[in-house]
Amino acid sequence: MNRAFDSYFGPPSEPINVADFLQQANSAVLSGSFTNASWEQLTSEHRNAVEAEINESISDLRSSLEQVWDNPILSAHVLRQHESTVAFVRSQADTPAPKGRKRKRHDAPEGSEYAQEVLQLQEKLDGVNLRCWQLTMESALCMRAAKNSDYNALDAPKKAGTGVLHTLDLDHGNIGGTHSSTPDSLRSPSPNAIPYPNAVISLTVYNRISYLPSCLTRSSQHAVLSTQTLGDLLRVLPCASSNIPMEELDAEGDISGYNVTDQTGEHAGCLFSIEDRIYGDGGENDDYAEKLIAHFQKLPQDKRPQVKKALTSANETTFNVLTLRMHQPYWILHQSNCEHFFTIDQIRHAPFRSNPMKPLNIIYRLAHASDPPSGYPLTLHLAPTVQDLCRACGKVPAVHSIVGDIRLGESPCLLCGPCWRTMGPPKNTQGVMVVPLVIPFVNH
């Protein structure tokens, strides 16, 4: 059931033309229509009073939360209460308990020095009149243990490209940065370029589950600029197929080894399927888009997808010329038979500098110190890679696949570097091959 929920997308939004969105957003910002008329009608004293009340309320909430979470006794009590509530809801809803060893609960003994402090916190929590967030029996349908895709292997956004975020400076009436319709990967800064800000597009990439090919799991999340190309996105996708070592052939054409330093890297063949348009790799003889359409022509007429080859390739198509739908899965094919799917999560106007207390429409957001000014596409989330352990020590991930070595008792046999060095070279090297395993995408 959980896998089915993760593989369900939609409903999709109405088609959004990125170029039209940018034009409307820029016009609204430059004309000042993003301001709230009701807010502007207030007197300066009234506005100052509202701002002071908002800041004070946030400070009080933050202070009360920090007092609880910074105190290990109080935070442990809150966590125990939450676990007890979840366990009660599960038992009443007759749902299977999560697998794994149950934690032993350590309740504070009565009469301890912390009992009064905990009782005061509990009385304060019981006095809260807000009841809409309490867990009910129906909440059990949405409870599950954390999965691998829920964790983030990155502690900060990873800069994977050269794209620069252009911003509006409303205080000075100008636009910072340069803009060009040429893809970021091909253009160089020009002082004569027309200044215009970007749109930032957030998207999520999904992969098929090897043992459940009909289900998908989240692999990563990225932020790309509207001036960047589909090829710029493809180059930053974490994919094992892009790190496969190249085969070395002998005079007879048999595999004699692998070249670890020369990996497949570049995506010689790829395609994107977006809104009934196929964006290929632009090859003259082996364009993936033409191959896919030729394959569709062999299907019966009633089962033939109504798609057309786009006029531009993936490396020439920028996001600002596309029409996209939110939460609609789009298909990526590269490296011969490696598939990915991606959905658009958000299309937002580039951040701009202005009065931070001025109300804004929902399609805009303010610049923040955490917004990287460059390095787009950014990798925002990366699911940890699950690696096979060494068959000898069973403690560290394997880096070699040993084929044809009778000393190991199985072929292929996965070993880590230290264990393979400890084994030493085989006496008869004929027929023994050391195959390097794919190194997962790692952030530094």
Coordinates of C-alpha atoms in Angstrom, one line a residue:
M1 CA 0.0 0.0 0.0
N2 CA 2.8 2.4 0.9
R3 CA 4.6 1.7 -2.4
A4 CA 1.3 2.4 -4.3
F5 CA 0.9 5.7 -2.6
D6 CA 4.4 6.8 -3.5
S7 CA 3.8 5.9 -7.1
Y8 CA 0.6 7.9 -7.4
F9 CA 0.9 11.3 -9.0
G10 CA -1.6 14.1 -9.5
P11 CA -4.0 15.3 -10.2
P12 CA -1.9 17.4 -12.6
S13 CA -2.4 21.1 -12.9
E14 CA -3.4 23.1 -15.9
P15 CA -0.6 23.6 -18.5
I16 CA 1.8 26.4 -17.5
N17 CA 3.8 28.1 -20.1
V18 CA 7.0 29.1 -18.4
A19 CA 7.7 32.1 -20.7
D20 CA 4.2 33.5 -20.1
F21 CA 4.6 32.9 -16.4
L22 CA 7.9 34.9 -16.4
Q23 CA 6.3 37.7 -18.4
Q24 CA 3.3 38.1 -16.1
A25 CA 5.5 37.8 -13.0
N26 CA 8.0 40.4 -14.2
S27 CA 5.2 42.8 -15.2
A28 CA 3.5 42.4 -11.8
V29 CA 6.8 43.1 -10.0
L30 CA 7.9 46.1 -12.0
S31 CA 4.4 47.7 -11.9
G32 CA 4.1 47.2 -8.2
S33 CA 0.9 45.2 -8.4
F34 CA 2.3 42.6 -6.0
T35 CA 1.5 44.8 -3.1
N36 CA -1.6 44.4 -1.0
A37 CA -3.9 47.3 -1.3
S38 CA -5.4 46.8 2.2
W39 CA -1.9 46.9 3.7
E40 CA -1.0 50.1 1.9
Q41 CA -4.2 51.8 3.2
L42 CA -3.1 51.4 6.8
T43 CA -1.4 54.2 8.6
S44 CA 2.3 53.9 9.4
E45 CA 1.6 53.6 13.1
H46 CA -0.9 50.8 12.5
R47 CA 1.5 48.9 10.3
N48 CA 4.3 49.3 12.8
A49 CA 2.0 47.9 15.5
V50 CA 1.1 44.9 13.4
E51 CA 4.7 44.1 12.5
A52 CA 5.7 44.4 16.2
E53 CA 2.9 42.0 17.2
I54 CA 3.9 39.5 14.5
N55 CA 7.6 39.6 15.5
E56 CA 6.7 39.2 19.2
S57 CA 4.4 36.3 18.6
I58 CA 7.0 34.4 16.6
S59 CA 9.7 35.1 19.3
D60 CA 7.4 33.8 22.0
L61 CA 6.7 30.6 20.0
R62 CA 10.3 30.0 19.3
S63 CA 11.4 30.6 22.8
S64 CA 8.9 28.2 24.3
L65 CA 9.9 25.5 21.8
E66 CA 13.6 25.9 22.4
Q67 CA 13.0 25.7 26.2
V68 CA 11.5 22.3 25.8
W69 CA 13.8 20.8 23.2
D70 CA 17.0 22.1 24.8
N71 CA 16.0 20.3 28.1
P72 CA 16.6 16.6 27.7
I73 CA 14.1 15.6 30.4
L74 CA 11.3 17.6 28.8
S75 CA 12.1 16.6 25.2
A76 CA 12.2 12.9 26.3
H77 CA 8.8 13.3 27.9
V78 CA 7.3 14.8 24.8
L79 CA 8.8 12.0 22.6
R80 CA 7.5 9.3 25.0
Q81 CA 4.0 10.9 24.9
H82 CA 4.0 10.9 21.1
E83 CA 5.2 7.3 20.9
S84 CA 2.5 6.2 23.3
T85 CA -0.2 8.0 21.3
V86 CA 1.0 6.4 18.1
A87 CA 1.0 3.0 19.7
F88 CA -2.5 3.5 21.0
V89 CA -3.8 4.6 17.6
R90 CA -2.2 1.5 15.9
S91 CA -3.7 -0.9 18.5
Q92 CA -7.2 0.6 18.2
A93 CA -7.0 0.6 14.4
D94 CA -5.7 -3.0 14.3
T95 CA -2.7 -2.2 12.1
P96 CA 0.5 -4.2 12.1
A97 CA 3.1 -2.9 14.4
P98 CA 6.4 -1.6 12.8
K99 CA 9.1 -4.2 12.5
G100 CA 12.3 -4.0 14.6
R101 CA 13.2 -4.2 18.3
K102 CA 11.0 -2.3 20.6
R103 CA 12.7 0.4 22.7
K104 CA 12.5 0.0 26.4
R105 CA 10.7 2.9 28.0
H106 CA 12.4 4.7 30.9
D107 CA 9.8 6.6 32.8
A108 CA 10.9 9.2 35.4
P109 CA 10.4 7.8 38.9
E110 CA 7.8 9.4 41.1
G111 CA 9.2 11.9 43.5
S112 CA 12.3 12.6 41.4
E113 CA 13.6 16.1 41.1
Y114 CA 12.3 16.3 37.5
A115 CA 8.8 15.1 38.2
Q116 CA 7.4 18.6 39.0
E117 CA 9.0 20.1 35.9
V118 CA 7.5 17.4 33.7
L119 CA 4.0 17.8 35.3
Q120 CA 4.1 21.5 34.7
L121 CA 4.8 20.9 31.0
Q122 CA 2.1 18.4 30.7
E123 CA -0.4 20.7 32.3
K124 CA 0.5 23.4 29.9
L125 CA 0.1 21.0 26.9
D126 CA -3.3 19.8 28.2
G127 CA -4.4 23.4 28.5
V128 CA -4.0 24.0 24.7
N129 CA -7.5 24.3 23.2
L130 CA -6.3 23.4 19.7
R131 CA -7.7 19.9 19.0
C132 CA -7.5 19.6 15.2
W133 CA -4.0 18.1 15.1
Q134 CA -4.7 15.2 17.5
L135 CA -4.2 11.7 16.1
T136 CA -7.4 9.9 15.4
M137 CA -8.1 6.3 14.4
E138 CA -8.0 7.3 10.7
S139 CA -4.5 8.6 11.2
A140 CA -3.2 5.0 11.3
L141 CA -3.8 4.8 7.5
C142 CA -1.1 7.5 7.0
M143 CA 1.4 6.1 9.4
R144 CA 4.4 4.2 8.3
A145 CA 8.0 3.7 9.2
A146 CA 10.7 5.9 7.6
K147 CA 12.0 4.6 4.2
N148 CA 15.3 5.1 2.5
S149 CA 13.9 7.8 0.2
D150 CA 12.8 9.8 3.2
Y151 CA 16.3 10.5 4.3
N152 CA 18.6 13.1 2.7
A153 CA 22.2 12.2 2.1
L154 CA 23.0 15.9 1.6
D155 CA 23.5 18.3 4.5
A156 CA 23.3 21.3 2.2
P157 CA 22.2 22.0 -1.4
K158 CA 24.8 20.7 -3.8
K159 CA 26.0 23.0 -6.6
A160 CA 26.2 20.9 -9.7
G161 CA 26.2 23.4 -12.5
T162 CA 27.2 26.9 -13.6
G163 CA 23.8 28.6 -13.7
V164 CA 23.6 32.1 -12.1
L165 CA 20.4 33.3 -10.4
H166 CA 19.3 36.8 -11.6
T167 CA 17.4 39.0 -9.2
L168 CA 15.3 42.1 -9.2
D169 CA 16.4 45.1 -7.1
L170 CA 13.2 46.9 -6.5
D171 CA 14.8 49.5 -4.3
H172 CA 16.9 50.8 -7.2
G173 CA 14.6 50.0 -10.0
N174 CA 16.9 47.7 -11.9
I175 CA 17.5 44.1 -12.6
G176 CA 20.8 42.4 -11.6
G177 CA 22.5 39.9 -13.8
T178 CA 22.3 39.1 -17.5
H179 CA 19.9 37.0 -19.5
S180 CA 20.2 35.1 -22.7
S181 CA 18.1 32.5 -24.4
T182 CA 21.3 30.5 -25.0
P183 CA 21.7 27.6 -22.6
D184 CA 23.8 28.2 -19.6
S185 CA 26.2 25.4 -20.6
L186 CA 27.0 27.2 -23.9
R187 CA 26.8 30.9 -23.2
S188 CA 29.3 33.3 -21.7
P189 CA 28.4 36.5 -19.8
S190 CA 27.8 39.5 -22.1
P191 CA 27.4 43.1 -20.8
N192 CA 25.0 43.9 -23.7
A193 CA 22.6 41.0 -22.9
I194 CA 19.0 42.0 -22.1
P195 CA 18.6 41.9 -18.2
Y196 CA 15.8 39.8 -17.1
P197 CA 15.4 37.5 -14.1
N198 CA 15.0 33.7 -14.1
A199 CA 12.3 31.4 -12.9
V200 CA 13.4 28.7 -10.5
I201 CA 11.8 25.3 -11.2
S202 CA 11.8 22.6 -8.5
L203 CA 11.4 19.0 -9.6
T204 CA 11.6 15.5 -8.2
V205 CA 13.2 12.5 -10.0
Y206 CA 11.8 9.0 -9.5
N207 CA 13.3 5.6 -10.4
R208 CA 11.8 2.2 -10.9
I209 CA 12.2 -0.3 -8.0
S210 CA 14.2 -3.2 -9.2
Y211 CA 12.1 -5.8 -7.5
L212 CA 8.8 -3.9 -8.1
P213 CA 9.1 -2.5 -11.6
S214 CA 5.6 -1.2 -11.6
C215 CA 6.3 1.0 -8.5
L216 CA 8.5 4.1 -8.3
T217 CA 10.7 5.5 -5.5
R218 CA 12.0 9.0 -5.1
S219 CA 15.7 9.4 -6.0
S220 CA 16.5 13.1 -5.8
Q221 CA 15.2 16.6 -6.0
H222 CA 16.7 19.5 -8.0
A223 CA 16.3 23.2 -8.7
V224 CA 17.0 24.4 -12.2
L225 CA 16.7 27.8 -13.8
S226 CA 14.4 28.5 -16.7
T227 CA 17.3 29.5 -18.9
Q228 CA 18.9 26.0 -18.5
T229 CA 18.4 23.1 -20.8
L230 CA 17.0 19.6 -20.4
G231 CA 20.6 18.4 -21.0
D232 CA 21.8 20.5 -18.1
L233 CA 19.3 18.6 -15.9
L234 CA 20.3 15.2 -17.3
R235 CA 24.0 15.8 -16.5
V236 CA 23.3 16.3 -12.8
L237 CA 21.0 13.3 -12.3
P238 CA 22.5 10.8 -9.9
C239 CA 22.4 7.6 -11.9
A240 CA 24.6 4.4 -11.7
S241 CA 24.3 4.0 -15.4
S242 CA 26.4 7.1 -15.9
N243 CA 29.3 5.7 -13.8
I244 CA 29.7 2.3 -15.4
P245 CA 33.3 1.6 -16.3
M246 CA 34.1 1.1 -20.0
E247 CA 34.9 -2.4 -21.1
E248 CA 38.4 -3.2 -22.5
L249 CA 38.4 -5.7 -25.4
D250 CA 41.2 -8.0 -26.5
A251 CA 42.2 -8.8 -30.1
E252 CA 39.5 -11.4 -30.3
G253 CA 36.8 -9.0 -29.1
D254 CA 36.4 -10.6 -25.7
I255 CA 36.3 -8.5 -22.5
S256 CA 39.7 -8.5 -20.9
G257 CA 39.1 -5.9 -18.2
Y258 CA 37.5 -2.6 -17.3
N259 CA 38.7 1.0 -17.5
V260 CA 37.7 2.7 -14.2
T261 CA 39.0 6.2 -15.2
D262 CA 37.1 6.3 -18.5
Q263 CA 33.5 6.0 -17.6
T264 CA 30.4 6.5 -19.8
G265 CA 29.9 10.0 -18.3
E266 CA 28.4 11.9 -21.2
H267 CA 24.9 11.0 -22.3
A268 CA 25.4 10.2 -25.9
G269 CA 21.9 8.9 -26.3
C270 CA 18.9 10.3 -24.4
L271 CA 15.4 11.6 -24.8
F272 CA 12.7 13.5 -22.8
S273 CA 9.0 12.9 -23.3
I274 CA 7.2 16.1 -22.3
E275 CA 3.6 16.9 -23.2
D276 CA 3.4 14.8 -26.4
R277 CA 6.8 16.0 -27.6
I278 CA 10.0 13.9 -27.8
Y279 CA 13.2 15.8 -27.3
G280 CA 16.1 13.6 -28.5
D281 CA 19.8 13.9 -28.3
G282 CA 20.2 15.6 -31.7
G283 CA 22.3 12.8 -33.3
E284 CA 22.2 12.7 -37.1
N285 CA 22.0 8.9 -37.4
D286 CA 21.2 7.6 -34.0
D287 CA 18.7 10.1 -32.6
Y288 CA 16.8 8.4 -29.7
A289 CA 13.6 10.4 -30.6
E290 CA 13.5 9.0 -34.1
K291 CA 14.1 5.5 -32.8
L292 CA 11.2 5.8 -30.4
I293 CA 8.8 7.2 -33.0
A294 CA 9.8 4.4 -35.4
H295 CA 9.1 1.9 -32.7
F296 CA 5.6 3.4 -32.1
Q297 CA 4.8 3.1 -35.8
K298 CA 5.0 -0.7 -35.4
L299 CA 2.2 -0.7 -32.8
P300 CA -1.5 -1.1 -33.8
Q301 CA -3.1 2.2 -34.7
D302 CA -5.4 2.2 -31.6
K303 CA -2.4 1.6 -29.2
R304 CA 0.0 4.0 -30.9
P305 CA 0.9 7.1 -28.7
Q306 CA 0.2 10.4 -30.3
V307 CA 3.6 11.9 -29.9
K308 CA 5.8 14.0 -32.2
K309 CA 9.5 14.7 -32.4
A310 CA 10.3 18.2 -31.1
L311 CA 12.1 20.7 -33.4
T312 CA 15.0 21.1 -30.9
S313 CA 17.1 18.5 -29.1
A314 CA 17.4 18.2 -25.3
N315 CA 20.7 20.1 -25.3
E316 CA 19.0 23.0 -27.1
T317 CA 15.7 23.1 -25.3
T318 CA 15.5 25.5 -22.4
F319 CA 12.8 25.3 -19.7
N320 CA 11.5 28.7 -20.6
V321 CA 10.1 27.5 -23.9
L322 CA 8.3 24.5 -22.4
T323 CA 4.7 24.2 -21.3
L324 CA 4.6 22.1 -18.1
R325 CA 2.1 20.7 -15.7
M326 CA 2.6 20.4 -12.0
H327 CA 2.6 16.8 -10.6
Q328 CA 2.5 15.3 -14.1
P329 CA 5.2 12.5 -14.5
Y330 CA 7.5 13.1 -17.5
W331 CA 9.8 10.3 -18.9
I332 CA 13.5 10.3 -19.3
L333 CA 15.5 7.6 -21.2
H334 CA 19.3 7.5 -21.5
Q335 CA 22.2 5.2 -21.5
S336 CA 20.4 2.7 -23.8
N337 CA 17.8 1.4 -21.4
C338 CA 17.9 3.5 -18.1
E339 CA 14.6 5.1 -17.2
H340 CA 13.7 8.0 -14.9
F341 CA 10.6 10.0 -14.3
F342 CA 10.4 13.5 -13.0
T343 CA 7.6 15.7 -11.8
I344 CA 7.4 19.5 -11.5
D345 CA 6.9 20.5 -7.9
Q346 CA 7.1 24.3 -8.1
I347 CA 7.7 27.1 -10.6
R348 CA 8.6 30.3 -8.8
H349 CA 9.7 33.7 -9.8
A350 CA 13.4 34.6 -9.1
P351 CA 13.9 36.1 -5.6
F352 CA 14.0 39.9 -5.4
R353 CA 15.1 42.4 -2.8
S354 CA 12.4 44.6 -1.2
N355 CA 10.8 45.5 2.1
P356 CA 10.7 42.1 4.0
M357 CA 7.4 43.1 5.8
K358 CA 5.5 43.9 2.6
P359 CA 2.8 41.3 1.9
L360 CA 3.2 39.4 -1.4
N361 CA 1.1 37.3 -3.7
I362 CA 1.7 33.5 -3.4
I363 CA 3.6 33.2 -6.7
Y364 CA 6.4 35.4 -5.4
R365 CA 8.9 34.9 -2.6
L366 CA 11.6 37.1 -1.0
A367 CA 15.3 36.6 -1.3
H368 CA 16.8 34.7 1.5
A369 CA 20.4 34.3 2.7
S370 CA 20.2 30.6 2.1
D371 CA 19.4 31.0 -1.6
P372 CA 22.6 30.1 -3.5
P373 CA 23.3 32.8 -6.1
S374 CA 25.0 30.4 -8.5
G375 CA 25.8 26.7 -9.1
Y376 CA 22.4 25.8 -10.7
P377 CA 21.1 23.1 -11.2
L378 CA 21.1 22.4 -7.5
T379 CA 20.6 19.0 -5.9
L380 CA 18.3 19.6 -3.0
H381 CA 17.6 16.0 -1.9
L382 CA 19.5 12.8 -2.5
A383 CA 18.2 9.4 -1.2
P384 CA 21.0 7.4 0.4
T385 CA 22.4 4.6 -1.8
V386 CA 22.0 1.1 -0.4
Q387 CA 25.2 -0.8 -1.3
D388 CA 26.0 -4.5 -1.1
L389 CA 28.3 -5.5 1.8
C390 CA 31.6 -7.4 1.4
R391 CA 30.9 -11.2 1.4
A392 CA 34.1 -11.8 3.5
C393 CA 33.9 -9.3 6.3
G394 CA 30.3 -8.3 6.0
K395 CA 31.0 -4.8 7.5
V396 CA 31.9 -2.4 4.7
P397 CA 30.5 -1.9 1.2
A398 CA 32.0 -4.0 -1.6
V399 CA 34.0 -2.3 -4.4
H400 CA 35.0 -5.4 -6.5
S401 CA 33.2 -8.2 -8.1
I402 CA 35.6 -11.1 -8.5
V403 CA 34.7 -13.5 -11.3
G404 CA 36.3 -17.0 -11.7
D405 CA 38.4 -17.2 -8.5
I406 CA 38.0 -20.7 -7.1
R407 CA 39.3 -19.7 -3.7
L408 CA 36.2 -17.7 -3.0
G409 CA 33.7 -20.5 -3.4
E410 CA 31.3 -18.4 -5.5
S411 CA 31.5 -16.4 -8.7
P412 CA 30.9 -13.6 -8.9
C413 CA 31.9 -12.7 -5.3
L414 CA 31.6 -9.2 -3.9
L415 CA 34.6 -8.0 -1.8
C416 CA 35.8 -4.8 -0.3
G417 CA 39.3 -3.4 -1.1
P418 CA 41.1 -4.6 2.1
C419 CA 39.7 -8.1 1.9
W420 CA 40.7 -8.5 -1.7
R421 CA 44.2 -7.2 -0.9
T422 CA 44.4 -9.7 2.0
M423 CA 43.5 -12.5 -0.3
G424 CA 46.5 -11.7 -2.5
P425 CA 46.7 -12.4 -6.3
P426 CA 45.5 -15.9 -7.4
K427 CA 48.2 -18.3 -8.5
N428 CA 46.4 -19.0 -11.8
T429 CA 45.2 -15.6 -13.1
Q430 CA 43.7 -17.1 -16.2
G431 CA 40.0 -16.8 -16.2
V432 CA 39.9 -14.5 -13.1
M433 CA 38.5 -11.0 -13.7
V434 CA 38.2 -8.1 -11.2
V435 CA 35.2 -6.1 -12.1
P436 CA 34.9 -2.7 -10.4
L437 CA 31.5 -1.9 -9.0
V438 CA 29.7 1.3 -9.7
I439 CA 30.6 4.0 -7.2
P440 CA 27.4 5.7 -6.0
F441 CA 26.8 9.5 -6.4
V442 CA 28.5 11.1 -3.4
N443 CA 28.3 14.7 -2.2
H444 CA 31.4 16.5 -1.0

